[in-house]
Tab-separated table of C-alpha atoms and ligand atoms in Angstrom:
chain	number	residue	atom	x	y	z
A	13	UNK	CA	18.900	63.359	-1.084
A	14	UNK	CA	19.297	64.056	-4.652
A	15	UNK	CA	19.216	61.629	-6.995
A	16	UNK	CA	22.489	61.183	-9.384
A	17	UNK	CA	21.669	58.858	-11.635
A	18	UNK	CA	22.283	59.965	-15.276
A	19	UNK	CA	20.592	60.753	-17.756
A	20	UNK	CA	17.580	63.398	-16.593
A	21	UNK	CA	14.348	62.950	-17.682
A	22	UNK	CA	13.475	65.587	-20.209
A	23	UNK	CA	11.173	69.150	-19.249
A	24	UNK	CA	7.471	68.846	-21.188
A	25	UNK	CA	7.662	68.409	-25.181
A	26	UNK	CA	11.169	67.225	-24.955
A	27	UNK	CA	12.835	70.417	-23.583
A	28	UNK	CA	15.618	70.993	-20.959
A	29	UNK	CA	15.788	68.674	-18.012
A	30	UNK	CA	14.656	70.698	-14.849
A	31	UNK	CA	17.194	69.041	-12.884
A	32	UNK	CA	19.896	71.181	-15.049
A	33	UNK	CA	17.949	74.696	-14.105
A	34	UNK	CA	17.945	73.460	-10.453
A	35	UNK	CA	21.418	72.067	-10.932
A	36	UNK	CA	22.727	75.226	-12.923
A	37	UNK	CA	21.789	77.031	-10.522
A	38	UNK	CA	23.054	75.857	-6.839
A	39	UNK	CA	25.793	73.329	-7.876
A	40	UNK	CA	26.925	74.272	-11.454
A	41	UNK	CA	29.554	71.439	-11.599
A	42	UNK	CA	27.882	68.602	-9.838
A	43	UNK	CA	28.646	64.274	-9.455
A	44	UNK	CA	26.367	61.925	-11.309
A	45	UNK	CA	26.657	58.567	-12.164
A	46	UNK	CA	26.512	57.475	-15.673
A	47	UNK	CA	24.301	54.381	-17.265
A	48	UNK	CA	27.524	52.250	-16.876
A	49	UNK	CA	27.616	53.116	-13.251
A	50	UNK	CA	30.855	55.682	-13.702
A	51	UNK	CA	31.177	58.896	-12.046
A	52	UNK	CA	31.368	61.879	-13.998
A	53	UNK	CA	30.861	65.774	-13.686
A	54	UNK	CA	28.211	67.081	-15.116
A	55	UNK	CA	28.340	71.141	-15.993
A	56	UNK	CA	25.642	73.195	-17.144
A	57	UNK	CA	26.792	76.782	-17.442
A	58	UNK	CA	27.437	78.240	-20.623
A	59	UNK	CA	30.946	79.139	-20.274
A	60	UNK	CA	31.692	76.132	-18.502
A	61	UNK	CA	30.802	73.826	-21.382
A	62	UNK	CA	32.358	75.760	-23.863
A	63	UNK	CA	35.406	75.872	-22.413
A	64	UNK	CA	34.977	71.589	-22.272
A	65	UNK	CA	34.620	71.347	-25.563
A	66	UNK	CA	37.435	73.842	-26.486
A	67	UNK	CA	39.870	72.503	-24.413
A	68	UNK	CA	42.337	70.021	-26.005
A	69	UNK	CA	43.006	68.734	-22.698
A	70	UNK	CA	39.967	67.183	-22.564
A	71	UNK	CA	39.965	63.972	-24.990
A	72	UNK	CA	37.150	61.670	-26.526
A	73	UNK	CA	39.012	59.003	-26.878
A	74	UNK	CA	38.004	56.625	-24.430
A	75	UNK	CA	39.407	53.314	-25.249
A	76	UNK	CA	41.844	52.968	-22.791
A	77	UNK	CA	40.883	50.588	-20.204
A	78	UNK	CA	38.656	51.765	-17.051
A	79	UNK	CA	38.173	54.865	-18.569
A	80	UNK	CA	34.642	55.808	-18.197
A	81	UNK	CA	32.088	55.492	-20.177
A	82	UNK	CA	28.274	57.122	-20.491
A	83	UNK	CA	26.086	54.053	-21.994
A	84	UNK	CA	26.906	50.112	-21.336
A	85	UNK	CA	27.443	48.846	-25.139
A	86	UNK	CA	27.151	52.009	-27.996
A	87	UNK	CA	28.218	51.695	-31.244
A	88	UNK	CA	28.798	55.300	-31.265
A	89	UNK	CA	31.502	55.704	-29.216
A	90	UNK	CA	32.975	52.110	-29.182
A	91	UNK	CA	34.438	52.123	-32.759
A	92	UNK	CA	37.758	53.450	-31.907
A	93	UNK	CA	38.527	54.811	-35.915
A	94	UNK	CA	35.316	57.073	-35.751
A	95	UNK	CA	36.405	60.508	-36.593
A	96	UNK	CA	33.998	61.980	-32.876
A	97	UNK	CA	36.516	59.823	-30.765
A	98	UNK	CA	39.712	60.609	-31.594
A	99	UNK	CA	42.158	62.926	-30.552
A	100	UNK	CA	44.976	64.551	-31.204
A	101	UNK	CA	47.122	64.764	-34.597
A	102	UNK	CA	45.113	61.113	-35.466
A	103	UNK	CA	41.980	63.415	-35.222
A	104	UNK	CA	43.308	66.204	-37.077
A	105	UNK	CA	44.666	63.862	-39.919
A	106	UNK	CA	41.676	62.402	-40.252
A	107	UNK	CA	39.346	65.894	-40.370
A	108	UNK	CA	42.287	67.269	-43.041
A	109	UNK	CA	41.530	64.801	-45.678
A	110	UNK	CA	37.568	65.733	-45.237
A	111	UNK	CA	37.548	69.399	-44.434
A	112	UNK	CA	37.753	70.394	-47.994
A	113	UNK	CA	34.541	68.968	-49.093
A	114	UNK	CA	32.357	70.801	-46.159
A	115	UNK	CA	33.278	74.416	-46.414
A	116	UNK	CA	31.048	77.587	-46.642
A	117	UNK	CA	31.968	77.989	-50.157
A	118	UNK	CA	30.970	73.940	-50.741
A	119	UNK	CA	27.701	73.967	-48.826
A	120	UNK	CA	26.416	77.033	-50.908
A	121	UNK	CA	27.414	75.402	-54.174
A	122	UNK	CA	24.878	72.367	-52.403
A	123	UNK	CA	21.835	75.191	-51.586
A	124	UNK	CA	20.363	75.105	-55.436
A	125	UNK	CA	20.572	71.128	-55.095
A	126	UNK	CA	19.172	71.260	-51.941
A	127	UNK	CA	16.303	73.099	-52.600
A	128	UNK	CA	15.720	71.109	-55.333
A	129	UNK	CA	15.380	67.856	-53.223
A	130	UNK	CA	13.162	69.834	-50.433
A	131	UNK	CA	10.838	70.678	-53.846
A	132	UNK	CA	10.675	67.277	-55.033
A	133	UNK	CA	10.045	66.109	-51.582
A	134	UNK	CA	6.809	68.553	-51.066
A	135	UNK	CA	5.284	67.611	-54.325
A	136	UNK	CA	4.553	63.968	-53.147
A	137	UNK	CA	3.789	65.450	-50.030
A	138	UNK	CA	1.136	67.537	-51.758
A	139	UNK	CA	0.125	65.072	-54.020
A	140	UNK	CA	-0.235	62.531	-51.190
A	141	UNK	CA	-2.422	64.859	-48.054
A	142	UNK	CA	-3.531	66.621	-46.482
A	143	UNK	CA	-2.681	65.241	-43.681
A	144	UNK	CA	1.298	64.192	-43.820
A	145	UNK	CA	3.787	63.087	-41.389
A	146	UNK	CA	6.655	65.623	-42.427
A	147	UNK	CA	9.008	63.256	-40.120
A	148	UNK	CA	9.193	60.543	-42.534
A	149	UNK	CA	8.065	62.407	-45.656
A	150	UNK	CA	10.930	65.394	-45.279
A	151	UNK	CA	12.617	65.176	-42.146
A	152	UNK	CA	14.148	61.882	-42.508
A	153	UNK	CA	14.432	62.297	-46.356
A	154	UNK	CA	16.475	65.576	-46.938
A	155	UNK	CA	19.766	65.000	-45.203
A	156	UNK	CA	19.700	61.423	-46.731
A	157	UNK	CA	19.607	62.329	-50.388
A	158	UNK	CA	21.802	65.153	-49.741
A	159	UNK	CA	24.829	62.699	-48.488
A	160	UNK	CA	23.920	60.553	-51.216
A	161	UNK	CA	24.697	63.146	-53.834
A	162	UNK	CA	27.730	64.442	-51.881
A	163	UNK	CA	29.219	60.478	-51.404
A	164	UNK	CA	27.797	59.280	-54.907
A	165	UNK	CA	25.624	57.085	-53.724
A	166	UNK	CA	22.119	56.431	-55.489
A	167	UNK	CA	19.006	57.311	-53.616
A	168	UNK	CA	17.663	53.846	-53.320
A	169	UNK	CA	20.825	52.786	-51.418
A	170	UNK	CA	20.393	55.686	-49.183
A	171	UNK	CA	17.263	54.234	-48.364
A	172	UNK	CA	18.586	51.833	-45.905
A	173	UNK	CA	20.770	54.398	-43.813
A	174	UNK	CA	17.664	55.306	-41.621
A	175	UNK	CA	17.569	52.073	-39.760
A	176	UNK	CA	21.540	51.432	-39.459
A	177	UNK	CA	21.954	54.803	-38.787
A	178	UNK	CA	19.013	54.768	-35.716
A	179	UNK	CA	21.430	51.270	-34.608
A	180	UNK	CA	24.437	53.543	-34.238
A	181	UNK	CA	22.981	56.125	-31.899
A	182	UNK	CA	20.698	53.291	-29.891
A	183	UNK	CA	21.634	53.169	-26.618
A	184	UNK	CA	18.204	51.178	-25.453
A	185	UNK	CA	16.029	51.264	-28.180
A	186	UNK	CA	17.174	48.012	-29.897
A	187	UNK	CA	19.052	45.290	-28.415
A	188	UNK	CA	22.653	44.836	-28.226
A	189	UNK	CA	22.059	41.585	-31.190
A	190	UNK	CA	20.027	43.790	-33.123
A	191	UNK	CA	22.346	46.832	-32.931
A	192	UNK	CA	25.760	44.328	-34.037
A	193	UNK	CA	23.352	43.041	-37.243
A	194	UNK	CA	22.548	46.334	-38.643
A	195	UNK	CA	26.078	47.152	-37.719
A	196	UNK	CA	27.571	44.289	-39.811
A	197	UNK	CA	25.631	45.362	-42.723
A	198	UNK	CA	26.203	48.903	-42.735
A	199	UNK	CA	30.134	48.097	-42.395
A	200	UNK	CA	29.791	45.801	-45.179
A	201	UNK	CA	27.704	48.130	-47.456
A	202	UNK	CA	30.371	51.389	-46.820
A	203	UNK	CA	33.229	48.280	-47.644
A	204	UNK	CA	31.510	47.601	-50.953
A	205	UNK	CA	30.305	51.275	-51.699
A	206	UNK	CA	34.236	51.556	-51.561
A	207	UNK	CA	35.397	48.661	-53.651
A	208	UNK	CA	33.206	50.063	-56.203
A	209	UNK	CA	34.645	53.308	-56.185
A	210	UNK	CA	38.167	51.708	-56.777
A	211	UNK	CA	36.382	50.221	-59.522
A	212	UNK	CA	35.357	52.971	-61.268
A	213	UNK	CA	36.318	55.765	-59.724
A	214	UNK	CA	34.681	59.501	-60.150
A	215	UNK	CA	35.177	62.602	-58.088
A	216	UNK	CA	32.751	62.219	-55.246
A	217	UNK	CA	33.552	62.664	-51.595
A	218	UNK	CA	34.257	58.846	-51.507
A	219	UNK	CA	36.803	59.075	-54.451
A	220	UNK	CA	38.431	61.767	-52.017
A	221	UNK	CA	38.522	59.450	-49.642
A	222	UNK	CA	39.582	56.631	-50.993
A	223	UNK	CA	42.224	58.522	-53.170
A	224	UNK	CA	44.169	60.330	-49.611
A	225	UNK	CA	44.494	56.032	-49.087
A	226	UNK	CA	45.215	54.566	-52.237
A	227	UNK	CA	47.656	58.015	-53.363
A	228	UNK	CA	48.794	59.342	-50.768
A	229	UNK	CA	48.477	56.781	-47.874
A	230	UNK	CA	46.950	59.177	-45.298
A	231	UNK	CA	44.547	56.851	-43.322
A	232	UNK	CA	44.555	53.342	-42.610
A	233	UNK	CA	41.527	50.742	-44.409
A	234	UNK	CA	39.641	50.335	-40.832
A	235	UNK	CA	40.100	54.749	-41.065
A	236	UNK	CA	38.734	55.252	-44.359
A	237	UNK	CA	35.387	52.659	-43.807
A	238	UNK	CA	34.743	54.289	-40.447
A	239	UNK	CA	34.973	57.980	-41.861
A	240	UNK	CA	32.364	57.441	-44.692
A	241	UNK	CA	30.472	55.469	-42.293
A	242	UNK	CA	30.785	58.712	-39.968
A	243	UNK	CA	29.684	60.961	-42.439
A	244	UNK	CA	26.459	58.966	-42.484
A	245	UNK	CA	25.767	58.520	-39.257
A	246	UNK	CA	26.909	62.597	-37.970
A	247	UNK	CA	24.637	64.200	-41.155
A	248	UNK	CA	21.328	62.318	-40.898
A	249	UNK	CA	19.150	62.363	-37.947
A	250	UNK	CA	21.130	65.524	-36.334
A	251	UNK	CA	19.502	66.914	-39.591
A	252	UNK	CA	16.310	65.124	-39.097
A	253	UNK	CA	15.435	65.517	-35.602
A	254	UNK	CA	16.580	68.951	-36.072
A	255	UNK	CA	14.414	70.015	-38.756
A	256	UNK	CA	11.448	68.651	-36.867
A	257	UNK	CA	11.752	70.323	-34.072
A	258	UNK	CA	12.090	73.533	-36.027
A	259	UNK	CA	9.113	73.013	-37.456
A	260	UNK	CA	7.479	71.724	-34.300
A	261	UNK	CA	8.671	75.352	-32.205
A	262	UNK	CA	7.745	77.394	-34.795
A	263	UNK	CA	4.403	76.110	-35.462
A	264	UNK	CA	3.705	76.547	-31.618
A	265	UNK	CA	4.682	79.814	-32.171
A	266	UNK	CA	2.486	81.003	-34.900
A	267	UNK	CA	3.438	84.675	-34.673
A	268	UNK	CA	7.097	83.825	-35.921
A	269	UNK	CA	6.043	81.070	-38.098
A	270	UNK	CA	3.490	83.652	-40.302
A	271	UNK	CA	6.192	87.196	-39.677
A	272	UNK	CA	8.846	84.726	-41.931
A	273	UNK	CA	6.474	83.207	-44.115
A	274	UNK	CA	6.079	87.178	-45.235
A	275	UNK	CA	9.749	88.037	-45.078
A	276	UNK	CA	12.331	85.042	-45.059
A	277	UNK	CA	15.128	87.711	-44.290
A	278	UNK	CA	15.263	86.731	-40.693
A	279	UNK	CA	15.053	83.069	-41.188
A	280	UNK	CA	18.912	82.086	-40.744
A	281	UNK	CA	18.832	84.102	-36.880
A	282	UNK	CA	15.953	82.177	-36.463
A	283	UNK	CA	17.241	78.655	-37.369
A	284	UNK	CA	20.192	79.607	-34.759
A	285	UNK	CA	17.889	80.395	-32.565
A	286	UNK	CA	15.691	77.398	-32.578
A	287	UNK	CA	18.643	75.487	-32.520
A	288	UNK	CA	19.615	77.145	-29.210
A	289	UNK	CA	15.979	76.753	-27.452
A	290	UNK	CA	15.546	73.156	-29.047
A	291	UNK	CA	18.698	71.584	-30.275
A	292	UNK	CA	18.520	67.947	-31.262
A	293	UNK	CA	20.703	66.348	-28.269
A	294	UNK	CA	19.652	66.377	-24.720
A	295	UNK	CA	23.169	64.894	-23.165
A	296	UNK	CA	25.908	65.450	-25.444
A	297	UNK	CA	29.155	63.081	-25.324
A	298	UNK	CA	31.567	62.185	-22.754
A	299	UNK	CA	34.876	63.508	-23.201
A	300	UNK	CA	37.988	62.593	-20.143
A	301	UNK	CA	40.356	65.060	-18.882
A	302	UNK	CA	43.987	64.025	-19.544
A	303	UNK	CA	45.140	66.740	-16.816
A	304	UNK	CA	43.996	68.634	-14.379
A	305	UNK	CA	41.948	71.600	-15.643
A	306	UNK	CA	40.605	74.724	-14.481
A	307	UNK	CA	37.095	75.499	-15.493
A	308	UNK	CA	35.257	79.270	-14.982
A	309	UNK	CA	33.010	76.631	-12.025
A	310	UNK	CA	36.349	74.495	-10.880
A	311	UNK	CA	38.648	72.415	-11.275
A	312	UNK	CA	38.029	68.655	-12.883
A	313	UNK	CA	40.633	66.351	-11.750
A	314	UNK	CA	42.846	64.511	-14.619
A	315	UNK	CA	41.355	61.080	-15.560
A	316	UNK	CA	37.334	62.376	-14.677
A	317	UNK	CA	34.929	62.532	-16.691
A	318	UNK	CA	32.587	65.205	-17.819
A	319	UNK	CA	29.308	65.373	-19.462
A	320	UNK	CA	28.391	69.222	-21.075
A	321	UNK	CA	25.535	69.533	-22.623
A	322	UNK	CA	24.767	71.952	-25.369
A	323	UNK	CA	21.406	72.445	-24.201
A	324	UNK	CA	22.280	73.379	-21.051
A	325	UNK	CA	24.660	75.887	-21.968
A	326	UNK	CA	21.792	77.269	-24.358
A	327	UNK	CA	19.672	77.801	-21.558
A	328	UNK	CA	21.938	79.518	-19.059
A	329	UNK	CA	20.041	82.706	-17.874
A	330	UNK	CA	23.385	84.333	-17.573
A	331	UNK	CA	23.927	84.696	-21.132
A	332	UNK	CA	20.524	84.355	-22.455
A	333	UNK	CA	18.129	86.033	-20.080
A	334	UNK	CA	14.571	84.319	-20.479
A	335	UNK	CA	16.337	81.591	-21.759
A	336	UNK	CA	13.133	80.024	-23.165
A	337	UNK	CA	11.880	82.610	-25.341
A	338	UNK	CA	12.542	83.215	-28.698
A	339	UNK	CA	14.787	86.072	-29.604
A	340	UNK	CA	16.308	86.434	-33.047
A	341	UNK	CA	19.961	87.486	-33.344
A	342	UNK	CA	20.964	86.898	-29.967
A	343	UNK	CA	24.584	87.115	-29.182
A	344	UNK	CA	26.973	85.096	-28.789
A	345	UNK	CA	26.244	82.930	-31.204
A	346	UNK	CA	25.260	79.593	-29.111
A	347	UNK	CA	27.212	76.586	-29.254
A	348	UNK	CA	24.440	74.033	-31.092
A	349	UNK	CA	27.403	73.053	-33.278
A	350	UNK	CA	29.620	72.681	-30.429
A	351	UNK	CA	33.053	74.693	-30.711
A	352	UNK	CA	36.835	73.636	-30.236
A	353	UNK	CA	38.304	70.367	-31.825
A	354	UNK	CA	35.525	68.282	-33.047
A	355	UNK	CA	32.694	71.451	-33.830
A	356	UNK	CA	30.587	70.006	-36.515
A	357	UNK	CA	32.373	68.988	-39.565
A	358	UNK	CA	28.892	69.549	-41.410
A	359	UNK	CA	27.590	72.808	-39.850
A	360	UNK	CA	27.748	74.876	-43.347
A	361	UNK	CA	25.836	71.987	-44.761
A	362	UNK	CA	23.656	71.741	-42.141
A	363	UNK	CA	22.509	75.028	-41.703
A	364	UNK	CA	21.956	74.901	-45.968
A	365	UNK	CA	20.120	72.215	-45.523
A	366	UNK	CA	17.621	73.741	-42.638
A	367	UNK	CA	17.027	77.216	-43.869
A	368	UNK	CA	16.235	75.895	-47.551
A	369	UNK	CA	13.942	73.064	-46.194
A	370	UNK	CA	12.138	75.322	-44.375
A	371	UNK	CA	12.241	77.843	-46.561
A	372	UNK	CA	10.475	75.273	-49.345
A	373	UNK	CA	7.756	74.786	-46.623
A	374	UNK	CA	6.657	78.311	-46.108
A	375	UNK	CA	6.233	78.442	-49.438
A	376	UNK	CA	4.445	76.015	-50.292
A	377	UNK	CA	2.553	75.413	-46.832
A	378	UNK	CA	1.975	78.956	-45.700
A	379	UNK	CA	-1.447	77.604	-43.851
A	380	UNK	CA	0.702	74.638	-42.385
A	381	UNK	CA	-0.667	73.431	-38.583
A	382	UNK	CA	-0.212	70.327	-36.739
A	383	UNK	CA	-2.910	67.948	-36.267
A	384	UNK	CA	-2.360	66.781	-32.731
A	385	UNK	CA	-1.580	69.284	-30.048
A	386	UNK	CA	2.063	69.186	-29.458
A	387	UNK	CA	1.933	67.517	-25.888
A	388	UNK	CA	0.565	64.886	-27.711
A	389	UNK	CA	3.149	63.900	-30.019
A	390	UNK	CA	5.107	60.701	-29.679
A	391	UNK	CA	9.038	60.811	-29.085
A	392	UNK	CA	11.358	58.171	-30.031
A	393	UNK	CA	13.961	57.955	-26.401
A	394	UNK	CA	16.149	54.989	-27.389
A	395	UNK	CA	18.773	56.938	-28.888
A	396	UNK	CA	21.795	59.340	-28.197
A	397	UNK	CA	19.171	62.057	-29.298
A	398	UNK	CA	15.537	61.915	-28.809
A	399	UNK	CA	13.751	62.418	-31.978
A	400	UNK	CA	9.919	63.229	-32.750
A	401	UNK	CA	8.639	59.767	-33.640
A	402	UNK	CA	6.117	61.567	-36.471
A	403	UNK	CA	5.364	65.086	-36.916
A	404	UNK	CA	1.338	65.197	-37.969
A	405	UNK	CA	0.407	68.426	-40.241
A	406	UNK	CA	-2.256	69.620	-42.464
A	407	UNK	CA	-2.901	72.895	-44.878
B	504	HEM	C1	21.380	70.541	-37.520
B	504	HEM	C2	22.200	69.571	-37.769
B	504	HEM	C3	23.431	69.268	-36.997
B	504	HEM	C4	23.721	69.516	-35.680
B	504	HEM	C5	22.845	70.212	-34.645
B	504	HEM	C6	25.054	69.006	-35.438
B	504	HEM	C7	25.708	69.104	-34.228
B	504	HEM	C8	27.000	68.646	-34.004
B	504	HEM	C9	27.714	68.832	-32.773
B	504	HEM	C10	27.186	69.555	-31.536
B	504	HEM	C11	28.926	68.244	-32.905
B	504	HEM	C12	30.064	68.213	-31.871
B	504	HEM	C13	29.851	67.164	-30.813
B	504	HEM	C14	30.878	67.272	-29.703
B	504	HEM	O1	31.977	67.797	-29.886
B	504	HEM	O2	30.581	66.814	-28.589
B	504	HEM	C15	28.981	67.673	-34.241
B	504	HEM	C16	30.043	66.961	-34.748
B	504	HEM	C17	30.031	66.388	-36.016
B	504	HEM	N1	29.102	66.589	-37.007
B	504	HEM	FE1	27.376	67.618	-36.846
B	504	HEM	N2	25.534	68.451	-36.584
B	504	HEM	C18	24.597	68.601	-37.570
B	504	HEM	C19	24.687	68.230	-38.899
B	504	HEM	C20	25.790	67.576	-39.451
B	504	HEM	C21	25.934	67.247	-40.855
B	504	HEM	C22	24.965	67.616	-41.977
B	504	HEM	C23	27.118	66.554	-40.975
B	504	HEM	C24	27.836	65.968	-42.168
B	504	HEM	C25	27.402	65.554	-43.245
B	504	HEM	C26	27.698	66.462	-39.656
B	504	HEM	C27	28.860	65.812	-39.354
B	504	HEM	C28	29.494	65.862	-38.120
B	504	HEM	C29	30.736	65.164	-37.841
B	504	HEM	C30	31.512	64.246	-38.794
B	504	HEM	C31	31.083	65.498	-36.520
B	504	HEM	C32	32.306	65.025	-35.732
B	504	HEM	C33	33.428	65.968	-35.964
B	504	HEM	C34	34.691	65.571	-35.209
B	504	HEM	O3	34.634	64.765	-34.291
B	504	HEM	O4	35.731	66.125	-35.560
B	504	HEM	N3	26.879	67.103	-38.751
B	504	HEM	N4	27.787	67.956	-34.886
């Protein structure tokens, strides 16, 4: 008898669960039972899952009572005002007031300022090793003094998102006590980061915010905290943990690593496609169907859950034969941002953010190796993702 309990443990180095290649394979929609003890249907073939998260029929908002859930207590998806679980014209509202400040044209206004951050980052790293851990000396570092600059917040505030941000996504790693502290503070830092906008206000994303309130009466107070508080929490460690694991894959692939240290042409395919072989999440969130719907597998029954991971989908041999090996400019373009209603709000950013960090690396780390071979590195599981704990180099 199989065992349905949910979530899988992870393939070697943090890769796809083998229980969704065995799964994918002879029952592509299949029953498991979630952390809270709730049924849900799990689907792991690529069309499947992005048909789930295209679908408006299928909702993230699950505060209606009994509705299933994936973890016991989780910040994440309890806060009902958080921009990733709502739905509908609330949803929409709420990504309207933002989407202005996260377009293509915005994120490559960011790319000189983001280089320059990646820069100023490697110089203490240079000045400081060989050896470095580039988790906490770059990973964790870029994406939080790039939403510092974008809010208007100074960098030694930013300092303190890490921790509350880690709280959020726990789902084990901290306890529930712990989790409502860091909460409390982070709430009542965004409430005062606010106040002082109202203050003296400037034209940072926060003034944005806080003028669609105070102007024009678009959101509500509990809206506007839990949106800046959401722009924290969705651009840091999705960043972080992604850019590590980057680096990670391409280092164990020296070949690619040295052919785009020579010619950085190729390096936005190959972000894509690291994201698709490696992305940062494992499970991905739960979303409830509000009717019956038809999937390319079956049919999921109004009310049930489903779980669809992006990794899975990236690893379906149907679409990507030899799912595990690197191939840049694959088509189609995988789903690592996810697609439909809520598809990243920060993926121009994001992807701004990875090419010019790694970009800064090659250059100044051509020679870059890790120090540990990568089965031994440690990973951090207590989270929604699971992130490298450090990421050991020299040069
Ligand atoms: C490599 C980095 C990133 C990855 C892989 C990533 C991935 C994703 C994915 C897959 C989703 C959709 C989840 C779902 O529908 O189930 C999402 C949503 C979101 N992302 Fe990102 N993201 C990244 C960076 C960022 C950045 C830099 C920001 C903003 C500063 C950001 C903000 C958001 C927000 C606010 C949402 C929720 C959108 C909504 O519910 O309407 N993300 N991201």
């Amino acid at each position: 008898m199989t065992d349905d309990r949910f979530p899988f443990p992870d393939g070697p180095l943090s890769t796809q669960p083998p229980e969704y290649a065995r799964r994918r394979e002879t029952c592509p929609m299949s029953d498991v039972t979630t952390p809270t003890g709730d049924p849900a249907v799990l689907v792991l073939k690529y069309h499947d899952v992005e048909a789930v998260m295209r679908d408006r029929r299928f909702s993230r908002d699950l505060s209606a009572p009994g509705t299933p859930r994936l973890f016991p207590s989780n910040l994440l998806s309890d806060d009902p005002d958080f921009l990733m679980n709502m739905h509908g014209e609330d949803h929409r509202r709420l990504r309207r007031i933002v989407a202005s400040a996260f377009t293509p044209r915005r994120a490559e206004q960011w790319r000189p300022e983001v280089r320059r951050i990646a820069d100023d980052l490697l110089d203490r790293v240079e000045a400081e090793g060989p050896p470095a851990d580039l988790m906490a000396a770059l990973s964790y570092q870029l994406p939080v003094r790039v939403i510092c600059r974008q809010l208007g917040v100074p960098d030694e505030e930013g300092d303190k998102f890490q921790g509350w941000v880690a709280a959020f996504l726990s789902v084990s790693g901290m306890s529930m006590a712990e989790r409502e502290v860091a909460a409390g503070e982070f709430t009542g830092y965004v409430e005062e980061l606010v106040r002082r906008h109202r203050t003296a206000p400037g034209d940072d994303l926060v003034d944005q915010i806080v003028n669609a309130r105070d102007e024009e009466d678009r959101l509500t107070e509990a809206e506007l905290v839990s949106l800046v508080r959401g722009l924290i929490v969705g651009g840091n460690e999705t960043v972080a943990n992604s850019l590590s694991r980057c680096v990670l894959t391409l280092l164990s692939h020296r070949g690619l690593w040295d052919d785009l240290v020579r010619d950085r042409s190729d390096l936005p395919a190959a972000v894509e496609e690291l994201l698709r072989v490696n992305p940062p999440g494992r499970i991905g969130l739960l979303r409830v169907a509000t009717e019956d719907v038809e999937l390319p597998s079956g049919t999921v029954r109004a009310g049930q859950a489903v779980i669809s991971p992006l990794i899975a989908a990236g690893h379906d041999p149907e679409v990507f034969p030899e799912p595990d090996r690197i191939v840049l400019g694959r088509e189609p373009q995988t789903l690592q941002f996810g697609a439909g209603p809520h598809f990243c709000l920060g993926v121009h950013l994001a992807r701004v953010e990875l090419q010019e960090a790694l970009s800064a690396l090659m250059d100044r780390f051509p020679g870059l190796e890790l120090t540990a071979p990568p089965e031994d590195l440690p990973w951090n599981r207590g989270g929604y993702g699971i992130t490298l704990s450090s990421l050991p180099v020299r040069w």
